[in-house]
Structures are given as C-alpha cells and as structure tokens.
PDB file of C-alpha atoms in Angstrom:
ATOM      1  CA  MET A   1       2.736  14.536   3.308  1.00 60.00           C
ATOM      2  CA  ILE A   2      -0.108  17.018   3.886  1.00 68.00           C
ATOM      3  CA  GLU A   3      -2.765  16.481   6.552  1.00 84.00           C
ATOM      4  CA  LEU A   4      -5.901  15.582   4.666  1.00 92.00           C
ATOM      5  CA  ASP A   5      -9.156  17.044   6.011  1.00 95.00           C
ATOM      6  CA  ARG A   6     -11.178  13.866   5.802  1.00 97.00           C
ATOM      7  CA  SER A   7     -14.557  15.432   6.701  1.00 97.00           C
ATOM      8  CA  ARG A   8     -14.045  18.062   4.001  1.00 97.00           C
ATOM      9  CA  VAL A   9     -13.303  15.337   1.397  1.00 98.00           C
ATOM     10  CA  ILE A  10     -16.442  13.374   2.515  1.00 98.00           C
ATOM     11  CA  HIS A  11     -18.563  16.553   2.345  1.00 98.00           C
ATOM     12  CA  TRP A  12     -17.194  17.200  -1.169  1.00 98.00           C
ATOM     13  CA  LEU A  13     -17.970  13.532  -2.169  1.00 98.00           C
ATOM     14  CA  GLN A  14     -21.504  13.846  -0.848  1.00 98.00           C
ATOM     15  CA  GLU A  15     -22.004  16.703  -3.238  1.00 98.00           C
ATOM     16  CA  ASN A  16     -20.348  14.946  -6.208  1.00 98.00           C
ATOM     17  CA  VAL A  17     -21.080  11.203  -6.096  1.00 98.00           C
ATOM     18  CA  SER A  18     -24.083   8.987  -5.368  1.00 98.00           C
ATOM     19  CA  PRO A  19     -24.614   7.537  -1.855  1.00 98.00           C
ATOM     20  CA  GLN A  20     -23.790   4.025  -3.221  1.00 98.00           C
ATOM     21  CA  ARG A  21     -20.512   5.404  -4.658  1.00 98.00           C
ATOM     22  CA  LEU A  22     -19.660   7.030  -1.328  1.00 98.00           C
ATOM     23  CA  ASP A  23     -20.214   3.668   0.429  1.00 98.00           C
ATOM     24  CA  HIS A  24     -17.854   2.085  -2.110  1.00 98.00           C
ATOM     25  CA  ILE A  25     -15.227   4.790  -1.631  1.00 98.00           C
ATOM     26  CA  LEU A  26     -15.323   4.378   2.186  1.00 98.00           C
ATOM     27  CA  GLY A  27     -15.068   0.651   1.639  1.00 98.00           C
ATOM     28  CA  VAL A  28     -11.913   1.090  -0.480  1.00 98.00           C
ATOM     29  CA  GLU A  29     -10.444   3.416   2.171  1.00 98.00           C
ATOM     30  CA  GLN A  30     -11.237   0.936   5.000  1.00 98.00           C
ATOM     31  CA  THR A  31      -9.878  -2.101   3.049  1.00 98.00           C
ATOM     32  CA  ALA A  32      -6.696  -0.245   2.036  1.00 98.00           C
ATOM     33  CA  VAL A  33      -5.979   0.920   5.596  1.00 98.00           C
ATOM     34  CA  GLN A  34      -6.777  -2.620   6.882  1.00 98.00           C
ATOM     35  CA  TRP A  35      -4.436  -4.386   4.435  1.00 98.00           C
ATOM     36  CA  ALA A  36      -1.605  -1.755   4.368  1.00 98.00           C
ATOM     37  CA  PRO A  37       0.408  -3.217   7.207  1.00 98.00           C
ATOM     38  CA  LEU A  38       0.284  -6.640   5.512  1.00 98.00           C
ATOM     39  CA  HIS A  39       2.223  -5.211   2.597  1.00 98.00           C
ATOM     40  CA  LYS A  40       4.434  -2.692   4.411  1.00 98.00           C
ATOM     41  CA  VAL A  41       2.424   0.211   2.989  1.00 98.00           C
ATOM     42  CA  ASP A  42       1.883   3.430   4.951  1.00 98.00           C
ATOM     43  CA  PRO A  43      -1.701   3.195   6.221  1.00 98.00           C
ATOM     44  CA  ILE A  44      -2.149   6.991   6.154  1.00 97.00           C
ATOM     45  CA  LYS A  45      -1.216   7.064   2.478  1.00 98.00           C
ATOM     46  CA  ALA A  46      -3.433   4.071   1.776  1.00 98.00           C
ATOM     47  CA  GLY A  47      -6.390   5.832   3.483  1.00 98.00           C
ATOM     48  CA  GLN A  48      -5.775   9.017   1.529  1.00 98.00           C
ATOM     49  CA  ALA A  49      -5.546   7.231  -1.826  1.00 98.00           C
ATOM     50  CA  GLY A  50      -8.617   5.124  -1.003  1.00 98.00           C
ATOM     51  CA  LEU A  51     -10.700   8.148   0.001  1.00 98.00           C
ATOM     52  CA  LEU A  52      -9.696  10.190  -3.081  1.00 98.00           C
ATOM     53  CA  HIS A  53      -9.623   7.494  -5.782  1.00 98.00           C
ATOM     54  CA  ASP A  54     -13.039   8.184  -7.280  1.00 98.00           C
ATOM     55  CA  LEU A  55     -13.343  11.928  -6.997  1.00 98.00           C
ATOM     56  CA  ALA A  56     -14.154  12.354 -10.695  1.00 98.00           C
ATOM     57  CA  LYS A  57     -16.245   9.116 -11.077  1.00 98.00           C
ATOM     58  CA  PHE A  58     -19.493  11.038 -11.646  1.00 98.00           C
ATOM     59  CA  PHE A  59     -18.082  13.779 -13.815  1.00 98.00           C
ATOM     60  CA  PRO A  60     -19.865  13.843 -17.204  1.00 98.00           C
ATOM     61  CA  PRO A  61     -17.775  12.695 -20.246  1.00 98.00           C
ATOM     62  CA  THR A  62     -17.431  16.241 -21.587  1.00 98.00           C
ATOM     63  CA  LYS A  63     -15.963  17.449 -18.252  1.00 98.00           C
ATOM     64  CA  LEU A  64     -13.529  14.516 -18.081  1.00 98.00           C
ATOM     65  CA  LEU A  65     -12.346  15.165 -21.599  1.00 98.00           C
ATOM     66  CA  ALA A  66     -11.998  18.942 -21.021  1.00 98.00           C
ATOM     67  CA  ILE A  67      -9.916  18.395 -17.844  1.00 98.00           C
ATOM     68  CA  ALA A  68      -7.827  15.815 -19.687  1.00 98.00           C
ATOM     69  CA  LYS A  69      -7.186  18.229 -22.542  1.00 97.00           C
ATOM     70  CA  GLU A  70      -6.438  21.112 -20.175  1.00 98.00           C
ATOM     71  CA  HIS A  71      -3.866  18.995 -18.312  1.00 98.00           C
ATOM     72  CA  GLN A  72      -2.536  17.380 -21.565  1.00 98.00           C
ATOM     73  CA  LEU A  73      -3.283  13.912 -20.525  1.00 97.00           C
ATOM     74  CA  PRO A  74      -2.451  11.423 -23.355  1.00 96.00           C
ATOM     75  CA  LEU A  75      -5.650  10.070 -24.811  1.00 97.00           C
ATOM     76  CA  ASP A  76      -5.719   7.110 -27.149  1.00 97.00           C
ATOM     77  CA  PRO A  77      -8.803   6.319 -29.295  1.00 97.00           C
ATOM     78  CA  ILE A  78     -10.218   3.996 -26.557  1.00 97.00           C
ATOM     79  CA  LEU A  79      -9.949   6.591 -23.881  1.00 97.00           C
ATOM     80  CA  SER A  80     -11.439   9.286 -26.070  1.00 96.00           C
ATOM     81  CA  ALA A  81     -14.353   7.030 -26.940  1.00 96.00           C
ATOM     82  CA  SER A  82     -14.840   5.836 -23.280  1.00 96.00           C
ATOM     83  CA  PRO A  83     -14.061   8.893 -21.159  1.00 97.00           C
ATOM     84  CA  HIS A  84     -15.182   7.158 -17.949  1.00 97.00           C
ATOM     85  CA  LEU A  85     -11.829   5.272 -18.092  1.00 97.00           C
ATOM     86  CA  ILE A  86      -9.966   8.516 -17.433  1.00 98.00           C
ATOM     87  CA  HIS A  87     -11.866   9.273 -14.257  1.00 98.00           C
ATOM     88  CA  ALA A  88      -8.836   7.876 -12.366  1.00 98.00           C
ATOM     89  CA  ASP A  89      -6.403  10.285 -13.977  1.00 98.00           C
ATOM     90  CA  VAL A  90      -8.854  13.206 -13.475  1.00 98.00           C
ATOM     91  CA  SER A  91      -9.377  12.176  -9.841  1.00 98.00           C
ATOM     92  CA  ALA A  92      -5.665  12.569  -9.259  1.00 98.00           C
ATOM     93  CA  ILE A  93      -5.810  16.074 -10.734  1.00 98.00           C
ATOM     94  CA  ILE A  94      -8.836  16.965  -8.540  1.00 98.00           C
ATOM     95  CA  ALA A  95      -7.019  15.549  -5.419  1.00 98.00           C
ATOM     96  CA  THR A  96      -4.230  18.073  -6.102  1.00 98.00           C
ATOM     97  CA  GLU A  97      -6.299  21.048  -7.162  1.00 97.00           C
ATOM     98  CA  GLU A  98      -9.139  20.658  -4.590  1.00 97.00           C
ATOM     99  CA  PHE A  99      -7.323  19.068  -1.591  1.00 97.00           C
ATOM    100  CA  GLY A 100      -3.660  19.952  -2.075  1.00 97.00           C
ATOM    101  CA  VAL A 101      -2.399  16.362  -2.418  1.00 97.00           C
ATOM    102  CA  GLU A 102       1.115  16.328  -3.918  1.00 97.00           C
ATOM    103  CA  ASP A 103       2.473  12.962  -2.681  1.00 98.00           C
ATOM    104  CA  PRO A 104       3.540  11.146  -5.888  1.00 98.00           C
ATOM    105  CA  GLU A 105       2.757   7.701  -4.400  1.00 98.00           C
ATOM    106  CA  VAL A 106      -0.804   8.732  -3.395  1.00 98.00           C
ATOM    107  CA  LEU A 107      -1.453  10.406  -6.721  1.00 98.00           C
ATOM    108  CA  GLY A 108      -0.063   7.407  -8.586  1.00 98.00           C
ATOM    109  CA  ALA A 109      -2.339   5.038  -6.643  1.00 98.00           C
ATOM    110  CA  ILE A 110      -5.274   7.191  -7.578  1.00 98.00           C
ATOM    111  CA  ARG A 111      -4.222   7.518 -11.206  1.00 98.00           C
ATOM    112  CA  TYR A 112      -3.684   3.770 -11.706  1.00 98.00           C
ATOM    113  CA  HIS A 113      -6.659   2.282  -9.822  1.00 98.00           C
ATOM    114  CA  THR A 114      -8.689   1.537 -12.957  1.00 98.00           C
ATOM    115  CA  LEU A 115      -6.439   0.312 -15.698  1.00 98.00           C
ATOM    116  CA  GLY A 116      -3.295  -0.337 -13.657  1.00 98.00           C
ATOM    117  CA  ALA A 117       0.205   0.572 -14.887  1.00 98.00           C
ATOM    118  CA  VAL A 118       3.613  -0.949 -15.469  1.00 98.00           C
ATOM    119  CA  PRO A 119       5.210  -0.851 -12.928  1.00 98.00           C
ATOM    120  CA  MET A 120       3.096  -0.091  -9.888  1.00 98.00           C
ATOM    121  CA  ASP A 121       4.417   0.423  -6.350  1.00 98.00           C
ATOM    122  CA  PRO A 122       2.839  -1.504  -3.469  1.00 98.00           C
ATOM    123  CA  LEU A 123       0.408   1.390  -2.621  1.00 98.00           C
ATOM    124  CA  ALA A 124      -0.877   1.511  -6.199  1.00 98.00           C
ATOM    125  CA  CYS A 125      -1.309  -2.239  -6.214  1.00 98.00           C
ATOM    126  CA  LEU A 126      -3.140  -2.075  -2.951  1.00 98.00           C
ATOM    127  CA  ILE A 127      -5.630   0.564  -4.139  1.00 98.00           C
ATOM    128  CA  PHE A 128      -6.141  -1.277  -7.471  1.00 98.00           C
ATOM    129  CA  VAL A 129      -7.057  -4.434  -5.542  1.00 98.00           C
ATOM    130  CA  ALA A 130      -9.051  -2.739  -2.742  1.00 98.00           C
ATOM    131  CA  ASP A 131     -11.128  -1.020  -5.386  1.00 98.00           C
ATOM    132  CA  ALA A 132     -12.244  -4.388  -6.703  1.00 97.00           C
ATOM    133  CA  LEU A 133     -12.531  -6.248  -3.433  1.00 98.00           C
ATOM    134  CA  GLU A 134     -13.915  -3.806  -0.842  1.00 98.00           C
ATOM    135  CA  PRO A 135     -17.033  -5.004   1.143  1.00 97.00           C
ATOM    136  CA  THR A 136     -19.743  -3.507  -1.068  1.00 97.00           C
ATOM    137  CA  ARG A 137     -18.534  -5.609  -3.983  1.00 96.00           C
ATOM    138  CA  GLY A 138     -20.277  -8.651  -2.550  1.00 95.00           C
ATOM    139  CA  ASN A 139     -19.426 -11.836  -0.666  1.00 94.00           C
ATOM    140  CA  GLY A 140     -19.427 -14.584  -3.278  1.00 93.00           C
ATOM    141  CA  LEU A 141     -16.987 -17.455  -3.085  1.00 94.00           C
ATOM    142  CA  GLU A 142     -14.736 -16.076  -5.861  1.00 92.00           C
ATOM    143  CA  ILE A 143     -14.443 -12.616  -4.327  1.00 95.00           C
ATOM    144  CA  GLU A 144     -13.731 -14.095  -0.875  1.00 96.00           C
ATOM    145  CA  LYS A 145     -10.904 -16.156  -2.405  1.00 96.00           C
ATOM    146  CA  LEU A 146      -9.470 -13.085  -4.021  1.00 97.00           C
ATOM    147  CA  ARG A 147      -9.642 -11.238  -0.680  1.00 98.00           C
ATOM    148  CA  GLN A 148      -7.607 -14.090   0.913  1.00 98.00           C
ATOM    149  CA  VAL A 149      -5.032 -13.802  -1.926  1.00 98.00           C
ATOM    150  CA  ALA A 150      -4.834 -10.044  -1.595  1.00 98.00           C
ATOM    151  CA  GLN A 151      -3.819 -10.292   2.071  1.00 97.00           C
ATOM    152  CA  HIS A 152      -0.867 -12.563   1.185  1.00 96.00           C
ATOM    153  CA  ASN A 153       0.308 -11.853  -2.362  1.00 97.00           C
ATOM    154  CA  LEU A 154      -0.460  -8.377  -3.718  1.00 97.00           C
ATOM    155  CA  TYR A 155       0.937  -9.095  -7.186  1.00 98.00           C
ATOM    156  CA  GLN A 156      -1.100 -12.272  -7.555  1.00 98.00           C
ATOM    157  CA  ALA A 157      -4.191 -10.315  -6.470  1.00 98.00           C
ATOM    158  CA  VAL A 158      -3.477  -7.613  -9.150  1.00 98.00           C
ATOM    159  CA  ARG A 159      -3.151 -10.344 -11.813  1.00 98.00           C
ATOM    160  CA  LEU A 160      -6.366 -12.084 -10.750  1.00 98.00           C
ATOM    161  CA  THR A 161      -8.193  -8.783 -10.498  1.00 97.00           C
ATOM    162  CA  CYS A 162      -7.115  -8.016 -14.112  1.00 98.00           C
ATOM    163  CA  GLU A 163      -8.211 -11.442 -15.261  1.00 98.00           C
ATOM    164  CA  GLN A 164     -11.574 -10.997 -13.525  1.00 95.00           C
ATOM    165  CA  THR A 165     -11.978  -7.639 -15.371  1.00 96.00           C
ATOM    166  CA  LEU A 166     -10.987  -9.077 -18.667  1.00 98.00           C
ATOM    167  CA  THR A 167     -13.403 -12.046 -18.295  1.00 97.00           C
ATOM    168  CA  TYR A 168     -16.248  -9.582 -17.478  1.00 96.00           C
ATOM    169  CA  LEU A 169     -15.386  -7.335 -20.460  1.00 97.00           C
ATOM    170  CA  ILE A 170     -15.213 -10.294 -22.893  1.00 98.00           C
ATOM    171  CA  LYS A 171     -18.447 -11.829 -21.547  1.00 98.00           C
ATOM    172  CA  HIS A 172     -20.290  -8.513 -22.016  1.00 98.00           C
ATOM    173  CA  HIS A 173     -18.699  -7.643 -25.367  1.00 98.00           C
ATOM    174  CA  LYS A 174     -17.011  -4.472 -24.050  1.00 96.00           C
ATOM    175  CA  VAL A 175     -13.912  -2.785 -25.344  1.00 95.00           C
ATOM    176  CA  ILE A 176     -10.683  -3.768 -23.551  1.00 97.00           C
ATOM    177  CA  HIS A 177      -8.026  -1.146 -22.991  1.00 98.00           C
ATOM    178  CA  PRO A 178      -4.599  -2.790 -23.608  1.00 98.00           C
ATOM    179  CA  GLN A 179      -3.253  -1.351 -20.354  1.00 98.00           C
ATOM    180  CA  VAL A 180      -5.243  -3.895 -18.423  1.00 98.00           C
ATOM    181  CA  ILE A 181      -3.456  -6.658 -20.357  1.00 98.00           C
ATOM    182  CA  LEU A 182      -0.052  -4.996 -19.832  1.00 98.00           C
ATOM    183  CA  THR A 183      -0.789  -4.668 -16.095  1.00 98.00           C
ATOM    184  CA  ARG A 184      -1.840  -8.363 -15.905  1.00 98.00           C
ATOM    185  CA  ASN A 185       1.292  -9.495 -17.634  1.00 98.00           C
ATOM    186  CA  TRP A 186       3.483  -7.354 -15.395  1.00 98.00           C
ATOM    187  CA  ALA A 187       1.773  -8.713 -12.272  1.00 98.00           C
ATOM    188  CA  LEU A 188       2.226 -12.257 -13.482  1.00 98.00           C
ATOM    189  CA  GLN A 189       5.989 -11.676 -13.740  1.00 98.00           C
ATOM    190  CA  MET A 190       6.081  -9.982 -10.308  1.00 97.00           C
ATOM    191  CA  GLU A 191       4.138 -12.641  -8.386  1.00 92.00           C
ATOM    192  CA  LYS A 192       6.827 -15.324  -9.101  1.00 79.00           C
TER     193      LYS A 192
END
C-alpha cells in the first residue's frame, strides 16, 4: 500500500471541488476511520478511500463520459444519460492516475460508493455507508438511527442506505439505476 500524501490530495480537492464538497469528503474520511475498527477494516485504507471517493464529483458530464470511454468503462443507457453516476468509477481512475493508488480494496471502495456492487467487501460497505451518514449529512432522528446501525451491522446499514436512496429517488421522480436494487437485495441476504 502506497503512502498517500494527504496534504497534496486536499490541495488537489480544493482546486477541483466546492468547499462544501470538501467538508463532505473530510467527513467521509473521518467517519470511515472512526468506524473502521468496529468492522475489522484497516483504518489507513478506510481513510484513503474516504479522502479519494469524490475526486471526480465536479467533473462536467462530457469529461466523465470521455474518461469512461477512454478507460472502456461499461456504460448502460442510464449511466450514459446520467453521467454524474459514473463519478465514482472515474474517481477510482483519478486516484490511480493522479495519486498512484493501486490497492484493489481502496479502488473498489471508491468505485462502489454511489451505486454499490454485488458483492462488496467490508471496506467498500464502510465507504458506501460513511458517504451517506457522515456529519455534514445532518442530525435528524432517522440519520442518527442509521449511524447507530452502521456501527453494529454494516450490511444492515448498506441495506437501509439503499432503501433511503430508493425512497428519495421515487419521491422525487428520479431514474433508479438497477444496481442500487441489486446492492440492497445482496445486503439483505448478508445481514441475516
């Protein structure tokens, strides 16, 4: 595992994301590191994945699609029509190209933090959940309950995070990528 120059990453992020997004990223990093020991996850890997997970979040759709094409990422009609959904895959590419990250677990956690995957290792589950539950996401009763679950049952937290996402997308008449449903169903099986 390479030594990541955290200050260099933060400087890069300051140039490429909004201040609010940087606060979110640092919140994911902090939450992932804090919860890593609870799930027998390497806190260094958790911190790296948290810090790098949204590198491409503010790339314009044309840039996301160009990088996806260049790296032959599989694009279905939903991803092609909603390129922001591929920022996770592109962030993993940028983590390698810009910062030399080659650890497959860290790259997988970055890649799967938005739509999930089947299966996901504990690090990927941790980043998926930390992305939804870090401190800047608010302090309502529902999110606090989810944070409690996330500290005890990672798979249940993944399922509940998927269900929260699905509820939001349905309520706001948004397109649902089927991967979220597959991830939810997988997590449901795993939590038992």
